PDB file of C-alpha atoms in Angstrom:
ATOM      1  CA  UNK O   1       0.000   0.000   0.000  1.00 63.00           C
ATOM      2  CA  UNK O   2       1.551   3.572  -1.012  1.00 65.00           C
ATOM      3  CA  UNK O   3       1.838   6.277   1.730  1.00 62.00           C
ATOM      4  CA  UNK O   4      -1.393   8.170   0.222  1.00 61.00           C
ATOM      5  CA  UNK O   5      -3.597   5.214   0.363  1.00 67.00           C
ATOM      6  CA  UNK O   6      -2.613   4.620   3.756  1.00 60.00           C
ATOM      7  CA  UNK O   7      -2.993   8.525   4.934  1.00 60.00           C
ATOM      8  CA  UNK O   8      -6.403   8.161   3.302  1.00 62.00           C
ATOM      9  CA  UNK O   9      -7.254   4.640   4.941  1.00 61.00           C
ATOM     10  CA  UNK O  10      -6.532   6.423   8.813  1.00 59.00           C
ATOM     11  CA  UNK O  11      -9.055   9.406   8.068  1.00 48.00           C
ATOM     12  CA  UNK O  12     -11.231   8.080   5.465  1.00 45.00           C
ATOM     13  CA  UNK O  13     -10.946  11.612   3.600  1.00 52.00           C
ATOM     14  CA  UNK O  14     -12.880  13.473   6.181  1.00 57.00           C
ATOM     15  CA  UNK O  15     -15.700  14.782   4.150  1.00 64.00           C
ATOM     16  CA  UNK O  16     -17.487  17.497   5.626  1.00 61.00           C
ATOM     17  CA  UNK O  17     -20.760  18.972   5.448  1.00 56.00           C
ATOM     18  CA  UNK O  18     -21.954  22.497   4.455  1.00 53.00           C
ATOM     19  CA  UNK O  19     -23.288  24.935   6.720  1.00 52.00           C
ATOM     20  CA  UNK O  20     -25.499  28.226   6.222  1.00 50.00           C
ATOM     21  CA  UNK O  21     -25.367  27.934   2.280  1.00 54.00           C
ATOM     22  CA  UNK O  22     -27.945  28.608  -0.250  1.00 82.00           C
ATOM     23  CA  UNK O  23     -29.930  26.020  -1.260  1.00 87.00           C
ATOM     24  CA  UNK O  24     -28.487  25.613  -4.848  1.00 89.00           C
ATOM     25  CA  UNK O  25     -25.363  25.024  -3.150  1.00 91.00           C
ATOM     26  CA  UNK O  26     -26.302  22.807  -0.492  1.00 91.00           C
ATOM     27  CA  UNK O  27     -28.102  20.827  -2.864  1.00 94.00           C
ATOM     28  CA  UNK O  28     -24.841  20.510  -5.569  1.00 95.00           C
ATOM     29  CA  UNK O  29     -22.530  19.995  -2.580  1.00 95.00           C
ATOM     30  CA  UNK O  30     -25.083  17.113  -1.325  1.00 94.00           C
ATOM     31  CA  UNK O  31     -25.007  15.840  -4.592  1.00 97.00           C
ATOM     32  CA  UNK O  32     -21.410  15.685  -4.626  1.00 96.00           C
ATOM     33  CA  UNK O  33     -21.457  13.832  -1.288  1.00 95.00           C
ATOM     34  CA  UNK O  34     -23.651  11.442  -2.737  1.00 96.00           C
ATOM     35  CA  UNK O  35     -21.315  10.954  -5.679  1.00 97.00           C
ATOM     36  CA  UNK O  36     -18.166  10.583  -3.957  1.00 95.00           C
ATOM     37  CA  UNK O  37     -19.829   8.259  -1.717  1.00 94.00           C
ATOM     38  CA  UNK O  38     -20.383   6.119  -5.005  1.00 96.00           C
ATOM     39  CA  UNK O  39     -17.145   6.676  -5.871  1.00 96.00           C
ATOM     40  CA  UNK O  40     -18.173   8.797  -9.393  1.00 98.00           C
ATOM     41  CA  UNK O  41     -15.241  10.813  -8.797  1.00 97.00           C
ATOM     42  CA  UNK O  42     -15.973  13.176 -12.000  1.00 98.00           C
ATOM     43  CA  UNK O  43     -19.646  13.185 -10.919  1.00 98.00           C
ATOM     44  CA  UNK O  44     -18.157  14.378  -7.579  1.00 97.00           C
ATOM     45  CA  UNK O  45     -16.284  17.078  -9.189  1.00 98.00           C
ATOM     46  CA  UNK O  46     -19.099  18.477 -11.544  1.00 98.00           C
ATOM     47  CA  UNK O  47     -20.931  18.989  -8.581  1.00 98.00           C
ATOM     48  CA  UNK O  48     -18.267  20.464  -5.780  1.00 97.00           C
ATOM     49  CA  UNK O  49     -17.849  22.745  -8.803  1.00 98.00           C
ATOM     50  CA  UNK O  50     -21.320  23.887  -9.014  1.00 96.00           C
ATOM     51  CA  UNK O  51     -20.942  24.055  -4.850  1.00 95.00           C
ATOM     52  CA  UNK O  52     -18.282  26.387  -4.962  1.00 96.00           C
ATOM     53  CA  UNK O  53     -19.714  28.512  -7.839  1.00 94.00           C
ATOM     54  CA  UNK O  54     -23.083  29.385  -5.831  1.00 92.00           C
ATOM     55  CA  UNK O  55     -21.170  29.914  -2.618  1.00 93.00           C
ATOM     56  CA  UNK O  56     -17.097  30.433  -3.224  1.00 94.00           C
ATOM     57  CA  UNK O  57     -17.080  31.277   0.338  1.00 94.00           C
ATOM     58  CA  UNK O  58     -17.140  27.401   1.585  1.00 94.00           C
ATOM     59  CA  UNK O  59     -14.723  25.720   2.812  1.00 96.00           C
ATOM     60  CA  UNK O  60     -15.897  22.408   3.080  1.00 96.00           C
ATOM     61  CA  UNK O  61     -16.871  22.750  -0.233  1.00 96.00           C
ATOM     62  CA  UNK O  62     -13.884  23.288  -1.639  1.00 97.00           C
ATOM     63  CA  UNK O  63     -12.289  20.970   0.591  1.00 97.00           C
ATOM     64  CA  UNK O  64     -14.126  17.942  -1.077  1.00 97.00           C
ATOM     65  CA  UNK O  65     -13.114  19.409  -4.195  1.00 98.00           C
ATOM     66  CA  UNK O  66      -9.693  19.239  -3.462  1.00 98.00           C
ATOM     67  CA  UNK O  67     -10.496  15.493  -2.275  1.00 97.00           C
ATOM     68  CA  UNK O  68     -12.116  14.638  -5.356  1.00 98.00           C
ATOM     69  CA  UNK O  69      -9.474  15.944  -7.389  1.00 98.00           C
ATOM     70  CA  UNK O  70      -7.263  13.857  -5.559  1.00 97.00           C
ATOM     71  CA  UNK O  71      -9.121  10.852  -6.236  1.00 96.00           C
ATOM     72  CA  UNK O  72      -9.425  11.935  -9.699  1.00 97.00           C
ATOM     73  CA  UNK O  73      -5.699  11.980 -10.060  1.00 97.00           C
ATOM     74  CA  UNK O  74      -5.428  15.577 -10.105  1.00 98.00           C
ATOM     75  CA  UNK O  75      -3.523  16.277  -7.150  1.00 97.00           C
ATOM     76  CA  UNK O  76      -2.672  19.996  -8.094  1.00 97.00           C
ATOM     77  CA  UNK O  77      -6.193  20.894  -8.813  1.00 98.00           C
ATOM     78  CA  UNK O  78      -6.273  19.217  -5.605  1.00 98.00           C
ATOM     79  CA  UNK O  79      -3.771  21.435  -3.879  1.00 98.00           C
ATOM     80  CA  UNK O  80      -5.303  24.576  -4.994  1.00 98.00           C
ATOM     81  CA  UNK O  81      -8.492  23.913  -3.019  1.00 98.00           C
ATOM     82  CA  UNK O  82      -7.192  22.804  -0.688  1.00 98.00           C
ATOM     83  CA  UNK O  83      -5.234  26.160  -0.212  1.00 98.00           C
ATOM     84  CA  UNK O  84      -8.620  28.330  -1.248  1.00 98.00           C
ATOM     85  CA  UNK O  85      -9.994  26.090   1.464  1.00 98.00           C
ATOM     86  CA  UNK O  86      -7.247  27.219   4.116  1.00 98.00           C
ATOM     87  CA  UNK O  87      -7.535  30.899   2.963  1.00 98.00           C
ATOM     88  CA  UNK O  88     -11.217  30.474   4.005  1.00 97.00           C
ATOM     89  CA  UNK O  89     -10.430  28.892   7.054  1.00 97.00           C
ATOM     90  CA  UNK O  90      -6.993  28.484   8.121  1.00 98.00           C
ATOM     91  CA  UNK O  91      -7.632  26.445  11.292  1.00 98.00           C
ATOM     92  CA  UNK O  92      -9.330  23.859   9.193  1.00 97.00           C
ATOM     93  CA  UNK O  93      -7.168  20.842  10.341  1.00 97.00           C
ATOM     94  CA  UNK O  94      -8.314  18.385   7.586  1.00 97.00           C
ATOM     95  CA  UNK O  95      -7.503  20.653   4.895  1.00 98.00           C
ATOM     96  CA  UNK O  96      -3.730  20.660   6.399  1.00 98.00           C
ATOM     97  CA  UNK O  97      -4.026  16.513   6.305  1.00 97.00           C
ATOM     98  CA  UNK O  98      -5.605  16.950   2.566  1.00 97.00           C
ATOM     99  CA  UNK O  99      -2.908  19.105   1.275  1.00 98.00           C
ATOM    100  CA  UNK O 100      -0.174  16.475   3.157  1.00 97.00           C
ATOM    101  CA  UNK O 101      -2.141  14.133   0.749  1.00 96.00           C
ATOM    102  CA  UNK O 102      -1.879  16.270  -2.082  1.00 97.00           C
ATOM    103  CA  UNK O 103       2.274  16.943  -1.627  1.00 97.00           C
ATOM    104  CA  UNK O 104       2.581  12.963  -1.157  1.00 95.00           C
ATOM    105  CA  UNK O 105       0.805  12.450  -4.621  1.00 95.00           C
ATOM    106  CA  UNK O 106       2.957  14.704  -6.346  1.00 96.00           C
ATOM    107  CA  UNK O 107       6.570  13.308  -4.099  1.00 93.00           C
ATOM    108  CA  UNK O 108       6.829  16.349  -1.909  1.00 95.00           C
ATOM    109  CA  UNK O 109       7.598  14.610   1.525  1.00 94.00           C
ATOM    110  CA  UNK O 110       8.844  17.757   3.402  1.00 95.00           C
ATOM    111  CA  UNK O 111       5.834  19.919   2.142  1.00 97.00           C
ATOM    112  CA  UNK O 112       3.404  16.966   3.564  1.00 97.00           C
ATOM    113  CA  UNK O 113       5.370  16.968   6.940  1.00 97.00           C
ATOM    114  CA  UNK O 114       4.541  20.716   7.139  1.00 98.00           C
ATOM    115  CA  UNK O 115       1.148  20.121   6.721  1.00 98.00           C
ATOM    116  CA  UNK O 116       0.638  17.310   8.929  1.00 98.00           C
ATOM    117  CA  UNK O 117       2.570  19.508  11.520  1.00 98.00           C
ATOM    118  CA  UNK O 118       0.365  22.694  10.768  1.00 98.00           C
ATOM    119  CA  UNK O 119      -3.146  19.914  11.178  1.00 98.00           C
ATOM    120  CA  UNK O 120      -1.850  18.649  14.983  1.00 98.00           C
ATOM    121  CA  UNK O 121      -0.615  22.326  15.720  1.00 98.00           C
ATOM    122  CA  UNK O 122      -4.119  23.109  15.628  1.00 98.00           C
ATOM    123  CA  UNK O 123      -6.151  19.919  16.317  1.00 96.00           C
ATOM    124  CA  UNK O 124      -3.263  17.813  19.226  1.00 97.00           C
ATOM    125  CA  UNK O 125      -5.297  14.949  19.720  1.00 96.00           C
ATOM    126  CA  UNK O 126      -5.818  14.564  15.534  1.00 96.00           C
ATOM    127  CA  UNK O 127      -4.588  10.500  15.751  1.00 96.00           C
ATOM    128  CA  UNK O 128      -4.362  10.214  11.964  1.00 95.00           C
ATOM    129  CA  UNK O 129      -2.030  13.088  11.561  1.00 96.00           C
ATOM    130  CA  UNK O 130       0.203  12.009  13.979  1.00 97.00           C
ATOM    131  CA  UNK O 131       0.307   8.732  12.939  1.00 96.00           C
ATOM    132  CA  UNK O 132       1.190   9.574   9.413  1.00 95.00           C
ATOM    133  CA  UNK O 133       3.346  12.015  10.907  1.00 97.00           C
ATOM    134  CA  UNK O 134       5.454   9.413  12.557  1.00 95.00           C
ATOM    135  CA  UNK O 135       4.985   7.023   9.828  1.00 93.00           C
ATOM    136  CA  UNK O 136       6.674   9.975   7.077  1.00 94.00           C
ATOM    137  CA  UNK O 137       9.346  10.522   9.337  1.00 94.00           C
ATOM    138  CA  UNK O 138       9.986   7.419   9.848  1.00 91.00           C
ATOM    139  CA  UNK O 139      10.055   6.558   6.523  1.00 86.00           C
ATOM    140  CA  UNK O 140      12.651   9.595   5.609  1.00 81.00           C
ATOM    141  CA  UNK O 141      14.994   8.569   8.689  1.00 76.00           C
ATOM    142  CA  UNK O 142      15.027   4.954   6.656  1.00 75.00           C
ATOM    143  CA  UNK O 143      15.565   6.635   3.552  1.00 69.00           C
ATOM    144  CA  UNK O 144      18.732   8.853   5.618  1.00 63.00           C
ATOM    145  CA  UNK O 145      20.248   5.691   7.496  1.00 68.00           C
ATOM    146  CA  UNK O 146      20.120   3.353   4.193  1.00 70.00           C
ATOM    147  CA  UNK O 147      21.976   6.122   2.098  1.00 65.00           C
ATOM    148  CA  UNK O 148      25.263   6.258   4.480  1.00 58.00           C
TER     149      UNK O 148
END
């Protein structure tokens, strides 16, 4: 099993729900739920879209963007909500784990130790980020030792 598919196995992608949204956008973002949840990852994207274009203000929304991105293969679509998610709400611990998801897909350990750092800075007892935490540095102290 890669390092992403394990991150995403401890969390199980935290999907979150929307609050105090329009109803357009409540019911695309439900609708993207629903097809993530199926695992229609482009049907999931379509509709995060349409989320984020009736309320950009959302982070959730554009959190499970980023996550369906991410599923999609897209992991720098998948970075860039995950940072318009963080703009929106920079104490949004899953959106830290997310973009540590997103740097792993595209090799960038030391960016997804940042942001695994950045999630348990503001969440402590967030068990998935610290395990995946240890488990990268870990990993890189291997990677260190093996090389000399």
């Amino acid at each position: 099993m890669s390092v992403l598919a394990w991150m995403k196995s401890l969390l199980g992608h935290g999907l979150g729900r929307a609050a105090d949204v329009s109803a357009a956008a409540q019911s695309a973002f439900d609708a993207g739920l629903a097809a993530f949840a199926g695992r229609d990852f482009a049907g999931a994207i379509a509709a995060f879209e349409r989320a984020v274009a009736w309320d950009d203000g959302n982070a959730d929304a554009h959190n499970n963007l980023g996550l369906a991105y991410l599923e999609a293969g897209r992991s720098a679509d998948a970075a860039d909500a995950f940072a318009v998610a963080l703009e929106l709400r920079p104490q949004f611990p899953q959106a830290h784990y997310n973009t540590a998801l997103a740097a792993l897909a595209r090799d960038e350990v030391e960016r997804a130790v940042t942001a695994l750092r950045q999630a348990i800075r503001i969440w402590p007892d967030y068990a998935a980020a610290h395990n995946a935490l240890g488990y990268l540095l870990d990993r890189k102290s291997t990677r260190l030792n093996s090389s000399h």
